[in-house]
Amino acid sequence: MKVRKAVLPVAGFGTRFLPATKSSSKEMLPLVDKPLIHYAVEDAIDAGIEQIIFITGRGKRAIEDYFDISFELEFHLKFQGKDELVEQMRKISDMADFVYIRQKEPKGLGHAVLRAKDVVGDEPFAVILADDVIQNGKSGTKQLTEVFDRYNCSVVGLEEVNPDDVSSYGIVSGVEIESGVFKLDKFVEKPKKEEAPSNLAIIGRYIFTPSIFEELEKTKPGAKGEIQLTDAISSLSKREVIYGKIIEGKRFDCGNKLGFLKATVEFALHDENLKDEFEKYLKEVVKC
Ligand code: G1P
């Protein structure tokens, strides 16, 4: 069955970026000229996703406005003769069918995903975390749907991380069955270094069969007192096979300041209009 829907949890407070995120959404922070959430939606669209389900919360109206038609802006741009920009703006609202569901309380990623149960229904779906930005010609979600199409089972995106960083991730272990694809058996959310089953971390791309919702409904609060998606995946693995796929490309963790800055620099160095001058500038700055 084709994966047509993607759930994008965006209700978090973005506390690592305060005060910048006090009155606006972390997902709207721009990498060069597009907000993080735009890259996440592109990742979905490139995988053939047709419907984007945002799990949103208080103070996230900017995301709804961003993916809506801005009549005033289009009118103003048209008046100025900037037809190309009008077209560019309209393309954003035409990218997909957008649905918004409120997560009333911040009870964790698993709780956020469960909010989408009725809208997703009985079909496979993707989950995309906008913090994880992947720089590659091929979308991270697309890399997972290709595995899903072969095995018809849930698949999570993986990356080998430094063993000192395992406590920041959902960590898995398993058997490699084809190059970069694993059949997984252990899933631990944010383990201590000495308790981690490996250094294979889940990064923010997932494809799930709808059975994940039954597991989420049973999942009790885990790490950080939140309902963890990783715990529900672990329960699901007792009745369905779960695969993992190493995501090809460079991943930036834009959920923290350093990762966000690294992504900003690298995206600027890949921007046709900026790269030459920006590279020159960076060389000058680094020299000092
Ligand atoms: C979430 C998940 C974690 C995953 C990570 C990827 O954690 O809970 O399993 O490894 O995203 O970025 P968070 O970054 O929200 O703490």
Short mmCIF file of C-alpha atoms and ligand atoms in Angstrom, two decimals:
data_model
loop_
_atom_site.label_atom_id
_atom_site.label_comp_id
_atom_site.label_asym_id
_atom_site.label_seq_id
_atom_site.Cartn_x
_atom_site.Cartn_y
_atom_site.Cartn_z
CA MET A 1 0.00 0.00 0.00
CA LYS A 2 1.33 3.44 -0.91
CA VAL A 3 2.40 5.79 1.90
CA ARG A 4 0.22 8.86 1.30
CA LYS A 5 0.20 10.64 4.65
CA ALA A 6 2.85 12.13 6.88
CA VAL A 7 2.56 13.24 10.49
CA LEU A 8 4.75 16.20 11.48
CA PRO A 9 4.80 16.88 15.24
CA VAL A 10 5.44 20.61 15.75
CA ALA A 11 3.97 21.34 19.17
CA GLY A 12 7.28 21.55 21.11
CA PHE A 13 8.31 24.73 22.92
CA GLY A 14 11.77 24.94 21.36
CA THR A 15 13.29 25.72 24.75
CA ARG A 16 16.86 25.34 23.45
CA PHE A 17 16.35 28.42 21.28
CA LEU A 18 14.80 30.72 23.87
CA PRO A 19 14.29 33.65 23.78
CA ALA A 20 14.06 33.42 19.95
CA THR A 21 11.20 30.92 20.28
CA LYS A 22 9.31 32.73 23.06
CA SER A 23 6.67 34.08 20.69
CA SER A 24 7.34 32.20 17.50
CA SER A 25 7.79 28.62 16.45
CA LYS A 26 11.15 26.82 16.37
CA GLU A 27 10.06 25.16 13.10
CA MET A 28 9.92 28.59 11.47
CA LEU A 29 13.62 29.31 12.06
CA PRO A 30 15.13 29.71 8.58
CA LEU A 31 18.02 27.86 6.97
CA VAL A 32 19.08 30.60 4.56
CA ASP A 33 15.62 31.53 3.18
CA LYS A 34 13.30 28.62 3.97
CA PRO A 35 12.02 27.68 7.42
CA LEU A 36 12.94 24.26 8.86
CA ILE A 37 9.36 23.09 8.40
CA HIS A 38 9.54 23.77 4.65
CA TYR A 39 12.48 21.33 4.32
CA ALA A 40 10.48 18.72 6.28
CA VAL A 41 7.45 19.11 3.99
CA GLU A 42 9.71 18.88 0.91
CA ASP A 43 11.16 15.66 2.34
CA ALA A 44 7.60 14.28 2.46
CA ILE A 45 6.54 15.53 -0.97
CA ASP A 46 9.66 14.06 -2.60
CA ALA A 47 8.54 10.68 -1.22
CA GLY A 48 5.13 11.00 -2.89
CA ILE A 49 3.23 12.05 0.28
CA GLU A 50 -0.06 13.83 -0.49
CA GLN A 51 -1.36 14.82 2.93
CA ILE A 52 0.61 16.52 5.70
CA ILE A 53 -0.85 16.23 9.21
CA PHE A 54 0.68 18.77 11.59
CA ILE A 55 0.38 18.07 15.30
CA THR A 56 0.46 21.58 16.54
CA GLY A 57 -0.02 23.54 19.74
CA ARG A 58 -0.31 27.01 21.20
CA GLY A 59 1.76 29.72 19.50
CA LYS A 60 2.19 27.80 16.23
CA ARG A 61 -0.12 29.84 14.03
CA ALA A 62 2.83 30.97 11.87
CA ILE A 63 3.06 27.43 10.47
CA GLU A 64 -0.60 27.48 9.37
CA ASP A 65 -0.16 30.91 7.81
CA TYR A 66 3.01 29.80 6.03
CA PHE A 67 1.27 26.94 4.20
CA ASP A 68 -1.85 29.00 3.45
CA ILE A 69 -2.43 31.46 0.62
CA SER A 70 -1.40 34.98 1.61
CA PHE A 71 -3.81 37.12 -0.37
CA GLU A 72 -2.39 40.47 0.84
CA LEU A 73 1.19 39.45 0.07
CA GLU A 74 0.29 38.15 -3.40
CA PHE A 75 -1.69 41.31 -4.15
CA HIS A 76 1.25 43.47 -3.04
CA LEU A 77 3.81 41.47 -5.05
CA LYS A 78 1.59 41.52 -8.14
CA PHE A 79 1.22 45.29 -7.81
CA GLN A 80 5.03 45.53 -7.76
CA GLY A 81 5.26 43.35 -10.89
CA LYS A 82 7.02 40.52 -9.00
CA ASP A 83 5.09 37.74 -10.74
CA GLU A 84 7.82 35.17 -10.23
CA LEU A 85 7.69 35.65 -6.46
CA VAL A 86 3.87 35.39 -6.54
CA GLU A 87 4.21 32.03 -8.24
CA GLN A 88 6.86 30.91 -5.74
CA MET A 89 4.60 31.84 -2.80
CA ARG A 90 1.59 30.08 -4.33
CA LYS A 91 3.64 26.90 -4.84
CA ILE A 92 4.12 26.64 -1.06
CA SER A 93 0.39 26.45 -0.34
CA ASP A 94 -0.11 24.07 -3.27
CA MET A 95 2.53 21.59 -2.04
CA ALA A 96 0.04 19.24 -0.33
CA ASP A 97 -3.22 18.91 1.52
CA PHE A 98 -2.51 20.30 5.02
CA VAL A 99 -4.35 19.18 8.15
CA TYR A 100 -3.85 20.62 11.65
CA ILE A 101 -4.51 18.79 14.91
CA ARG A 102 -3.87 20.36 18.31
CA GLN A 103 -1.87 18.49 20.94
CA LYS A 104 -3.40 20.08 24.02
CA GLU A 105 -0.67 19.02 26.46
CA PRO A 106 3.07 18.41 25.90
CA LYS A 107 3.10 14.73 26.83
CA GLY A 108 5.79 13.52 24.44
CA LEU A 109 6.42 12.45 20.86
CA GLY A 110 4.37 9.25 21.18
CA HIS A 111 1.41 11.21 22.51
CA ALA A 112 1.74 13.69 19.61
CA VAL A 113 1.75 10.94 16.96
CA LEU A 114 -1.28 9.24 18.56
CA ARG A 115 -3.28 12.47 18.00
CA ALA A 116 -3.21 11.64 14.25
CA LYS A 117 -4.90 8.24 14.62
CA ASP A 118 -8.33 9.18 13.23
CA VAL A 119 -6.98 11.26 10.35
CA VAL A 120 -4.45 8.59 9.30
CA GLY A 121 -6.96 5.73 9.57
CA ASP A 122 -6.04 2.22 8.52
CA GLU A 123 -3.06 2.85 6.27
CA PRO A 124 0.72 3.16 6.55
CA PHE A 125 2.08 6.64 7.23
CA ALA A 126 5.32 8.56 7.68
CA VAL A 127 6.49 10.58 10.69
CA ILE A 128 8.94 13.40 10.06
CA LEU A 129 10.73 15.42 12.74
CA ALA A 130 11.58 18.84 11.34
CA ASP A 131 14.63 19.18 13.65
CA ASP A 132 16.48 16.58 11.60
CA VAL A 133 17.37 18.14 8.26
CA ILE A 134 18.96 15.87 5.68
CA GLN A 135 21.14 17.34 2.96
CA ASN A 136 21.12 14.94 0.05
CA GLY A 137 19.62 14.72 -3.42
CA LYS A 138 17.22 12.09 -2.10
CA SER A 139 14.62 12.64 0.61
CA GLY A 140 15.06 10.70 3.88
CA THR A 141 11.39 9.68 3.81
CA LYS A 142 11.78 8.40 0.24
CA GLN A 143 14.74 6.27 1.36
CA LEU A 144 12.43 4.65 3.92
CA THR A 145 9.39 4.20 1.66
CA GLU A 146 11.65 2.24 -0.72
CA VAL A 147 12.35 -0.23 2.10
CA PHE A 148 8.68 -0.24 3.13
CA ASP A 149 7.66 -1.10 -0.44
CA ARG A 150 9.92 -4.17 -0.33
CA TYR A 151 8.99 -5.52 3.12
CA ASN A 152 5.59 -3.98 4.00
CA CYS A 153 6.71 -3.41 7.59
CA SER A 154 7.51 -0.34 9.70
CA VAL A 155 10.93 1.22 9.00
CA VAL A 156 12.91 3.76 11.02
CA GLY A 157 15.70 6.04 9.78
CA LEU A 158 19.08 5.31 11.36
CA GLU A 159 22.46 6.91 11.80
CA GLU A 160 25.60 5.69 13.57
CA VAL A 161 26.33 8.25 16.27
CA ASN A 162 29.29 8.87 18.53
CA PRO A 163 28.90 6.50 21.56
CA ASP A 164 29.09 9.57 23.84
CA ASP A 165 25.90 10.91 22.26
CA VAL A 166 23.61 7.86 22.60
CA SER A 167 21.71 9.40 25.54
CA SER A 168 20.23 12.00 23.14
CA TYR A 169 18.52 9.44 20.90
CA GLY A 170 16.33 6.39 20.57
CA ILE A 171 18.95 3.62 20.20
CA VAL A 172 18.37 0.29 18.44
CA SER A 173 20.21 -2.89 17.60
CA GLY A 174 19.65 -5.62 15.04
CA VAL A 175 20.99 -7.72 12.20
CA GLU A 176 22.05 -6.22 8.89
CA ILE A 177 20.08 -8.06 6.19
CA GLU A 178 21.16 -6.01 3.19
CA SER A 179 23.59 -3.14 2.86
CA GLY A 180 22.43 -0.44 5.31
CA VAL A 181 19.14 -2.21 6.14
CA PHE A 182 18.66 -3.89 9.54
CA LYS A 183 16.06 -6.17 11.07
CA LEU A 184 15.78 -4.62 14.52
CA ASP A 185 15.34 -6.30 17.89
CA LYS A 186 16.08 -3.73 20.62
CA PHE A 187 14.78 -0.20 21.08
CA VAL A 188 15.76 2.01 24.02
CA GLU A 189 14.91 5.70 24.36
CA LYS A 190 17.84 7.85 25.48
CA PRO A 191 19.90 5.14 27.22
CA LYS A 192 23.00 5.77 29.31
CA LYS A 193 26.18 5.06 27.34
CA GLU A 194 26.84 1.81 29.26
CA GLU A 195 23.26 0.58 28.75
CA ALA A 196 22.96 1.32 25.02
CA PRO A 197 22.49 -1.79 22.83
CA SER A 198 24.61 -0.16 20.06
CA ASN A 199 25.41 3.26 18.66
CA LEU A 200 22.70 3.06 15.98
CA ALA A 201 20.38 5.99 16.60
CA ILE A 202 16.88 6.61 15.28
CA ILE A 203 16.80 9.91 13.43
CA GLY A 204 13.63 11.81 12.68
CA ARG A 205 12.22 9.75 9.79
CA TYR A 206 9.81 6.84 10.27
CA ILE A 207 7.28 4.78 8.30
CA PHE A 208 4.67 2.96 10.38
CA THR A 209 1.96 0.42 9.80
CA PRO A 210 -1.25 1.61 11.52
CA SER A 211 -0.68 -1.00 14.30
CA ILE A 212 1.61 1.56 15.97
CA PHE A 213 -1.51 3.38 17.19
CA GLU A 214 -2.65 0.37 19.26
CA GLU A 215 0.78 0.26 20.88
CA LEU A 216 0.81 4.00 21.51
CA GLU A 217 -2.55 3.73 23.26
CA LYS A 218 -1.00 1.24 25.71
CA THR A 219 2.32 3.03 26.18
CA LYS A 220 2.97 4.42 29.66
CA PRO A 221 5.18 7.47 30.24
CA GLY A 222 8.87 6.53 29.90
CA ALA A 223 12.06 8.61 29.61
CA LYS A 224 11.55 12.22 30.81
CA GLY A 225 8.03 11.20 32.03
CA GLU A 226 6.77 11.41 28.43
CA ILE A 227 4.95 8.92 26.20
CA GLN A 228 7.82 7.84 23.99
CA LEU A 229 7.43 6.76 20.38
CA THR A 230 10.48 4.48 20.78
CA ASP A 231 8.71 2.53 23.58
CA ALA A 232 5.68 1.96 21.32
CA ILE A 233 7.99 0.77 18.51
CA SER A 234 9.59 -1.66 20.98
CA SER A 235 6.13 -3.12 21.86
CA LEU A 236 5.19 -3.27 18.17
CA SER A 237 8.35 -5.29 17.48
CA LYS A 238 6.88 -8.15 19.57
CA ARG A 239 4.22 -8.73 16.90
CA GLU A 240 5.54 -7.16 13.66
CA VAL A 241 9.03 -7.00 12.17
CA ILE A 242 10.61 -3.54 12.34
CA TYR A 243 13.33 -2.53 9.92
CA GLY A 244 15.93 0.21 10.14
CA LYS A 245 17.65 1.93 7.24
CA ILE A 246 20.81 4.00 7.47
CA ILE A 247 19.85 7.34 5.98
CA GLU A 248 22.24 8.42 3.25
CA GLY A 249 23.23 12.07 3.20
CA LYS A 250 24.37 14.57 5.78
CA ARG A 251 22.03 15.02 8.72
CA PHE A 252 21.93 18.19 10.79
CA ASP A 253 20.35 18.24 14.23
CA CYS A 254 18.70 21.63 14.00
CA GLY A 255 17.10 21.10 17.42
CA ASN A 256 20.19 22.61 19.05
CA LYS A 257 22.10 25.81 18.37
CA LEU A 258 25.35 24.27 17.16
CA GLY A 259 23.61 21.88 14.75
CA PHE A 260 21.44 24.71 13.47
CA LEU A 261 24.49 26.92 12.88
CA LYS A 262 26.34 24.14 11.04
CA ALA A 263 23.29 23.60 8.81
CA THR A 264 23.02 27.33 8.12
CA VAL A 265 26.67 27.47 7.01
CA GLU A 266 26.44 24.37 4.80
CA PHE A 267 23.14 25.36 3.19
CA ALA A 268 24.56 28.82 2.47
CA LEU A 269 27.65 27.20 0.92
CA HIS A 270 25.32 25.26 -1.41
CA ASP A 271 23.23 28.28 -2.38
CA GLU A 272 24.02 29.35 -5.96
CA ASN A 273 23.58 33.07 -5.20
CA LEU A 274 25.48 33.13 -1.91
CA LYS A 275 28.19 30.51 -2.00
CA ASP A 276 31.10 32.43 -3.57
CA GLU A 277 30.86 35.54 -1.42
CA PHE A 278 29.96 33.57 1.69
CA GLU A 279 32.92 31.23 1.30
CA LYS A 280 35.23 34.21 0.83
CA TYR A 281 33.78 35.81 3.96
CA LEU A 282 34.14 32.63 6.03
CA LYS A 283 37.78 32.29 5.02
CA GLU A 284 38.42 35.87 6.14
CA VAL A 285 36.70 35.35 9.50
CA VAL A 286 38.36 32.02 10.27
CA LYS A 287 41.82 33.49 9.55
CA CYS A 288 41.55 35.85 12.56
C1 G1P B 1 13.28 12.26 19.35
C2 G1P B 1 13.02 10.77 19.62
C3 G1P B 1 14.32 9.96 19.59
C4 G1P B 1 15.03 10.21 18.27
C5 G1P B 1 15.24 11.73 18.04
C6 G1P B 1 15.81 11.99 16.65
O1 G1P B 1 14.02 12.77 20.45
O2 G1P B 1 12.37 10.63 20.87
O3 G1P B 1 14.04 8.59 19.71
O4 G1P B 1 16.28 9.53 18.28
O5 G1P B 1 14.00 12.45 18.15
O6 G1P B 1 16.11 13.33 16.46
P1 G1P B 1 14.15 14.37 20.72
O7 G1P B 1 15.18 14.87 19.78
O8 G1P B 1 12.80 14.96 20.48
O9 G1P B 1 14.58 14.49 22.16
#
